[in-house]
Coordinates of C-alpha atoms in Angstrom, one line a residue:
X275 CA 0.0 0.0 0.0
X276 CA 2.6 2.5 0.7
X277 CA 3.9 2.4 -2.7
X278 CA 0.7 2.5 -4.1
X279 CA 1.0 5.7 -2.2
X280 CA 4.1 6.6 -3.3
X281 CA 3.0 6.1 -6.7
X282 CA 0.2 8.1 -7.2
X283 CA 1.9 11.0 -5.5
X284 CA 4.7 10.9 -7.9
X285 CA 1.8 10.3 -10.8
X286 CA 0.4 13.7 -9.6
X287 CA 3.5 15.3 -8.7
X288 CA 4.7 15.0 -12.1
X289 CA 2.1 17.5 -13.0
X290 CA 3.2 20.0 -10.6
X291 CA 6.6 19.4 -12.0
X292 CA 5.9 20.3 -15.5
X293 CA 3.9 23.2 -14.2
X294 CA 6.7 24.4 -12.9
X295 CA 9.0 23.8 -15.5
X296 CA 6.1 26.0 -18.2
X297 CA 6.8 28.8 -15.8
X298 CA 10.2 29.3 -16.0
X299 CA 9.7 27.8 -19.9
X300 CA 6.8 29.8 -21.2
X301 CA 8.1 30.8 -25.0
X302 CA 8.4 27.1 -25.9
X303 CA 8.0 27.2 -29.5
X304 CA 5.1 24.5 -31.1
X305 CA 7.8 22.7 -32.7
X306 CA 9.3 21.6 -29.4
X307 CA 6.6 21.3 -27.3
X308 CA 5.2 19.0 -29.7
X309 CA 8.0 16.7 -29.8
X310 CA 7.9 16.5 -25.8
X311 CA 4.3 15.7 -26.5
X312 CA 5.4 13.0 -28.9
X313 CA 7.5 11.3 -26.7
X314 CA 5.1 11.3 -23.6
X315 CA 2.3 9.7 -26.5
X316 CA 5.0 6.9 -27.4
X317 CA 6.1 6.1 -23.7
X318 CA 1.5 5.9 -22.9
X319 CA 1.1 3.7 -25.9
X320 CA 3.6 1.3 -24.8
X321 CA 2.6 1.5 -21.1
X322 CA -0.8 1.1 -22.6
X323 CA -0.3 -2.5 -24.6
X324 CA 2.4 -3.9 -22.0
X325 CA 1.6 -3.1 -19.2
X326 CA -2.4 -3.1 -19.2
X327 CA -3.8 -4.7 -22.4
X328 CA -1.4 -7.6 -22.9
X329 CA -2.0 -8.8 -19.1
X330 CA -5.3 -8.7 -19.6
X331 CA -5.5 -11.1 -22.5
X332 CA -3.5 -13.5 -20.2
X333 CA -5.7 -13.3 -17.2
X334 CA -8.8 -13.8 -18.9
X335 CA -9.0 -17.4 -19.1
X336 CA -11.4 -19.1 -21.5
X337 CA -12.2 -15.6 -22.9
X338 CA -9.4 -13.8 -22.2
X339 CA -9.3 -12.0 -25.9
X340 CA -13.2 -11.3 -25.5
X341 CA -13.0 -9.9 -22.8
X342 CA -10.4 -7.6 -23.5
X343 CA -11.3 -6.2 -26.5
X344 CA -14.4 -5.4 -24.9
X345 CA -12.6 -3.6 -22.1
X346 CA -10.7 -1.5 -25.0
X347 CA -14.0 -0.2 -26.5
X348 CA -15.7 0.3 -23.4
X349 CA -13.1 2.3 -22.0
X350 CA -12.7 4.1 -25.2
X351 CA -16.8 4.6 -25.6
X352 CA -16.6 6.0 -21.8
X353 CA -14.6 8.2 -22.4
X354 CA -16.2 9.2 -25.8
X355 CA -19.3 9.7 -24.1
X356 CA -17.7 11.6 -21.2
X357 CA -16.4 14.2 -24.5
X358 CA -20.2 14.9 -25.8
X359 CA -21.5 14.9 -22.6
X360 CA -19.2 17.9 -20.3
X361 CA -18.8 20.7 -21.8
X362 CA -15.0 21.1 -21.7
X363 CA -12.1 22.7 -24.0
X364 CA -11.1 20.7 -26.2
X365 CA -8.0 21.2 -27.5
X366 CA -5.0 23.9 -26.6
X367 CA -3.7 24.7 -29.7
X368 CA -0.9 27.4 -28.8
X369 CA -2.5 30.1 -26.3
X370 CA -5.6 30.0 -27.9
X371 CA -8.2 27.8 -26.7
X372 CA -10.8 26.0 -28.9
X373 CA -14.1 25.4 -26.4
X374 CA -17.6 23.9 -26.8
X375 CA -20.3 25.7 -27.4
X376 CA -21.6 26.1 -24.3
X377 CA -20.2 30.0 -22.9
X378 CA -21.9 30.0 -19.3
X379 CA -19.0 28.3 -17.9
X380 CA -15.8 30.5 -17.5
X381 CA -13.0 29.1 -19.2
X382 CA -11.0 28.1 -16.0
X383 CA -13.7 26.1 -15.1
X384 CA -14.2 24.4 -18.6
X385 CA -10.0 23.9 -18.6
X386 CA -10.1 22.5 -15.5
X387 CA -12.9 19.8 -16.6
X388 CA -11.0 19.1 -19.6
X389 CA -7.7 18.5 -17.9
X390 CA -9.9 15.9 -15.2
X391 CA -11.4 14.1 -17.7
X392 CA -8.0 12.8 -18.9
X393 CA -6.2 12.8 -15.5
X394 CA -8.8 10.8 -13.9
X395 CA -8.9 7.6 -16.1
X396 CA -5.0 7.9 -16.3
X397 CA -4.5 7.9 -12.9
X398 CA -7.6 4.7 -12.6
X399 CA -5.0 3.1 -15.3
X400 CA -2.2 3.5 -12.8
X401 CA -3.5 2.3 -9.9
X402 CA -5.2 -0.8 -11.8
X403 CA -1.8 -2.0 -13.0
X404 CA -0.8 -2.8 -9.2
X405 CA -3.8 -5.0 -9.1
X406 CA -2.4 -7.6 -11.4
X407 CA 0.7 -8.3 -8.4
X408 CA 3.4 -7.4 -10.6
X409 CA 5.1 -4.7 -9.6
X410 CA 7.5 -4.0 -13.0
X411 CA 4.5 -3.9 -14.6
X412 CA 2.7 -1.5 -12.5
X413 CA 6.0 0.8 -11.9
X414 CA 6.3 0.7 -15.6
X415 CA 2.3 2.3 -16.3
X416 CA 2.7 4.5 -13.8
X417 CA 6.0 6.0 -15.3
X418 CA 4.8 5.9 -18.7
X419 CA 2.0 8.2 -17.4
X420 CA 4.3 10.4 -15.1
X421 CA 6.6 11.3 -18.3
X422 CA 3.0 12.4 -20.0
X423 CA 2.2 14.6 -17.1
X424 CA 5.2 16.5 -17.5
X425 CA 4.7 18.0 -21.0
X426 CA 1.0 18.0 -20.2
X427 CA 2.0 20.4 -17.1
X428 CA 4.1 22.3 -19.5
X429 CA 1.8 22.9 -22.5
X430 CA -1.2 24.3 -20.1
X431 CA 0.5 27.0 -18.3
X432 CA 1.1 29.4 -20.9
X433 CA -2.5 29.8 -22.3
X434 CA -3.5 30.0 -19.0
X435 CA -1.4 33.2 -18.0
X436 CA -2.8 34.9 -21.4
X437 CA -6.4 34.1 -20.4
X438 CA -5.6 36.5 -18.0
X439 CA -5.1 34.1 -15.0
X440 CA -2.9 35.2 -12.2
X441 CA 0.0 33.1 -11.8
X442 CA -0.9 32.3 -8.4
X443 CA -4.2 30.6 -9.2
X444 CA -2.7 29.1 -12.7
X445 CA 0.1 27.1 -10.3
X446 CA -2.8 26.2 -8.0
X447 CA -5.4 24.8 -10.8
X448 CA -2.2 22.9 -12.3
X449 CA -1.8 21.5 -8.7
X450 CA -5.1 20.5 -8.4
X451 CA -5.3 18.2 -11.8
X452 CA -2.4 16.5 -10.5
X453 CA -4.5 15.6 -7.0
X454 CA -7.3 14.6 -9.2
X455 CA -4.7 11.9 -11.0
X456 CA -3.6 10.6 -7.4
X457 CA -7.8 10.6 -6.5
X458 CA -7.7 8.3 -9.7
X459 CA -4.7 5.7 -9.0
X460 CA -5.9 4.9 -5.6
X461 CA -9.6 4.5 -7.0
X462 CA -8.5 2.4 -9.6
X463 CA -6.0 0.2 -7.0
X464 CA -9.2 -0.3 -4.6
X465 CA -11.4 -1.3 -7.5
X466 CA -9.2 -4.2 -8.6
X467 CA -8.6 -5.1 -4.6
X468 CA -12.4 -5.6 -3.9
X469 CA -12.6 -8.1 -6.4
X470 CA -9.4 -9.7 -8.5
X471 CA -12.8 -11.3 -10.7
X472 CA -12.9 -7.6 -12.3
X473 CA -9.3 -7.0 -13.3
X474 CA -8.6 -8.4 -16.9
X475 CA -12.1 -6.3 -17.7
X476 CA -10.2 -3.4 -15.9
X477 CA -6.9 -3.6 -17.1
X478 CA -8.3 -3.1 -20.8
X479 CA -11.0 -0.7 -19.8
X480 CA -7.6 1.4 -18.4
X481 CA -5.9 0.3 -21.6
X482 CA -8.8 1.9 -23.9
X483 CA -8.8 4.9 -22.0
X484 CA -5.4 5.6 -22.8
X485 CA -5.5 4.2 -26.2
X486 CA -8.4 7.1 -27.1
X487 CA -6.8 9.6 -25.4
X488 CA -3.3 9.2 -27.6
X489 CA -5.5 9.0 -30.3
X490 CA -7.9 12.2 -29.8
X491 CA -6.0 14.3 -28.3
X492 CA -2.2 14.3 -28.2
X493 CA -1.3 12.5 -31.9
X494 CA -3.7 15.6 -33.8
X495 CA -2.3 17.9 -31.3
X496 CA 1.1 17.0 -32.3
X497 CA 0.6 17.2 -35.6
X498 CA -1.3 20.5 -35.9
X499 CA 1.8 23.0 -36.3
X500 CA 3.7 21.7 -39.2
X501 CA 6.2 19.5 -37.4
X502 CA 4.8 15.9 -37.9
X503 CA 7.9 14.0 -38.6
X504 CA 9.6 15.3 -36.1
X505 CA 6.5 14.4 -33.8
X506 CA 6.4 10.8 -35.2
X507 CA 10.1 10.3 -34.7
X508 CA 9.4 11.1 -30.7
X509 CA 6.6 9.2 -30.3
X510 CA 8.4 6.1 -31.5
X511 CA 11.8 6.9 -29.0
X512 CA 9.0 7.2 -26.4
X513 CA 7.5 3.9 -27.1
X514 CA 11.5 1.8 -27.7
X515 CA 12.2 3.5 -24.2
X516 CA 9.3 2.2 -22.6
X517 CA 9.8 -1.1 -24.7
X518 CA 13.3 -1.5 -23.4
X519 CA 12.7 -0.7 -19.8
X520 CA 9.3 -3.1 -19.6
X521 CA 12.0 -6.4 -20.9
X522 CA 14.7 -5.0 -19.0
X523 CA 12.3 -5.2 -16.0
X524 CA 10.7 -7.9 -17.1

C-alpha cells in the first residue's frame, strides 16, 4: 500500500513538475513542445499495450481475448461519451483555446474539466496495473504516465497566463489536476482489490482509455503545427524506451 501511495503522489506530482518547469519555460516554440508531447504519447502507448492490455489477455481465461477487447472499446466509448456529454475545452492549440459551445462556464472552469477528464482515467490506469501483483509492470504504467504529465503540465501553463489568469491561481489549478490523478490511481487500486474477478475487464477498460486519449487528443495535437515528422520520430523513441525498460524489468 505505501507504494501505491508513493505512486500516485509521484503520478500527480509529475504535474506540478511540469507546471513548474512551463513557468520558467513559457516561449516554448510549437515545434518543441510537440516533440515532448510526442514522446510522452510513445512512452503511454507502450505503457498502454504492456503493461495493461497484454496482461489482460493472459488473465482472462477461457475468454481472455473477449474480454479484452471489450474492455478496450468500453473504455474508449466511456470516455467518448464523457467528451459529448461535459462541456469542456477541447484542445489547446498554442494560447488559444478551442471550447464547446456552451459559454456560461468560465474558461477556467471548462480547462479545469478538460484537464480531469484525462487525468482521472490515467491515474484509474495507474493504480489498476498494481492490481495484477506485478510490480515491474505496474511501476512501468505508472512512469509511462508520469513522463505524460510532465509536457502535459508544460503545454497548459502558458495559455493560462494569457487568459488572463494570475500566476498564483494558474500554479494552483495545475496543482489541483495532479490531485485529481492521485484521486484516480488509488480509485482504480481499490477497484481491482475488492474483487481480483474484475481485473482483466479493468486492465483493458484502463488500456482503452489511454489508447483514445493518444489517439484524440495528443497525436492531432502534435501534428497541428507543421512539425509531424519530427513528432512521429518522438513518439516512437518514447514507445522503444518504454519497450526497453518493460524487458529490461521484465
Amino acid at each position: 500500500m505505501e507504494l501505491v501511495l508513493l505512486t500516485a503522489v509521484g503520478v500527480g506530482g509529475a504535474t506540478v513538475i511540469g507546471a513548474l518547469i512551463g513557468f520558467l519555460f513559457r516561449g516554448l516554440s510549437h515545434k518543441f513542445s510537440d516533440i515532448i508531447l510526442s514522446f510522452a504519447a510513445g512512452v503511454m502507448l507502450a505503457a498502454a499495450v504492456f503493461g495493461l492490455i497484454l496482461p489482460s489477455t493472459q488473465m482472462g481465461g477461457k475468454y481472455g481475448l473477449i474480454v479484452t477487447v471489450a474492455g478496450i472499446f468500453a473504455g474508449a466509448l466511456c470516455l467518448n461519451l464523457i467528451d459529448k456529454l461535459v462541456p469542456h475545452l477541447h484542445r489547446i492549440v498554442g494560447n488559444d483555446i478551442e471550447s464547446h459551445s456552451n459559454t456560461k462556464l468560465s474558461k477556467i472552469l471548462l480547462f479545469v474539466i478538460a484537464i480531469a477528464i484525462h487525468n482521472l482515467p490515467e491515474g484509474i490506469a495507474a493504480g489498476v496495473g498494481f492490481g495484477s501483483e506485478n510490480i515491474s509492470h505496474a511501476l512501468t504504467i505508472a512512469g509511462g504516465i508520469a513522463l505524460q504529465n510532465i509536457p502535459e503540465g508544460m503545454v497548459i501553463i502558458a495559455p493560462m497566463l494569457s487568459a488572463g489568469v494570475n500566476p498564483k491561481k494558474t500554479f494552483l489549478i495545475a496543482a489541483a489536476t495532479g490531485v485529481i490523478e492521485v484521486l484516480g490511481t488509488l480509485l482504480g487500486y481499490f477497484a481491482v482489490s475488492l474483487s481480483t474477478a474484475i481485473l482483466p475487464f479493468a486492465l483493458s477498460f484502463a488500456g482503452g482509455t489511454m489508447l483514445y486519449i493518444i489517439s484524440d487528443e495528443m497525436i492531432p495535437e502534435t501534428h497541428a503545427h507543421g512539425g509531424e515528422r519530427g513528432a512521429t520520430y518522438a513518439l516512437l523513441v518514447g514507445f522503444c524506451v518504454m519497450l526497453i525498460t518493460d524487458v529490461l524489468l521484465g
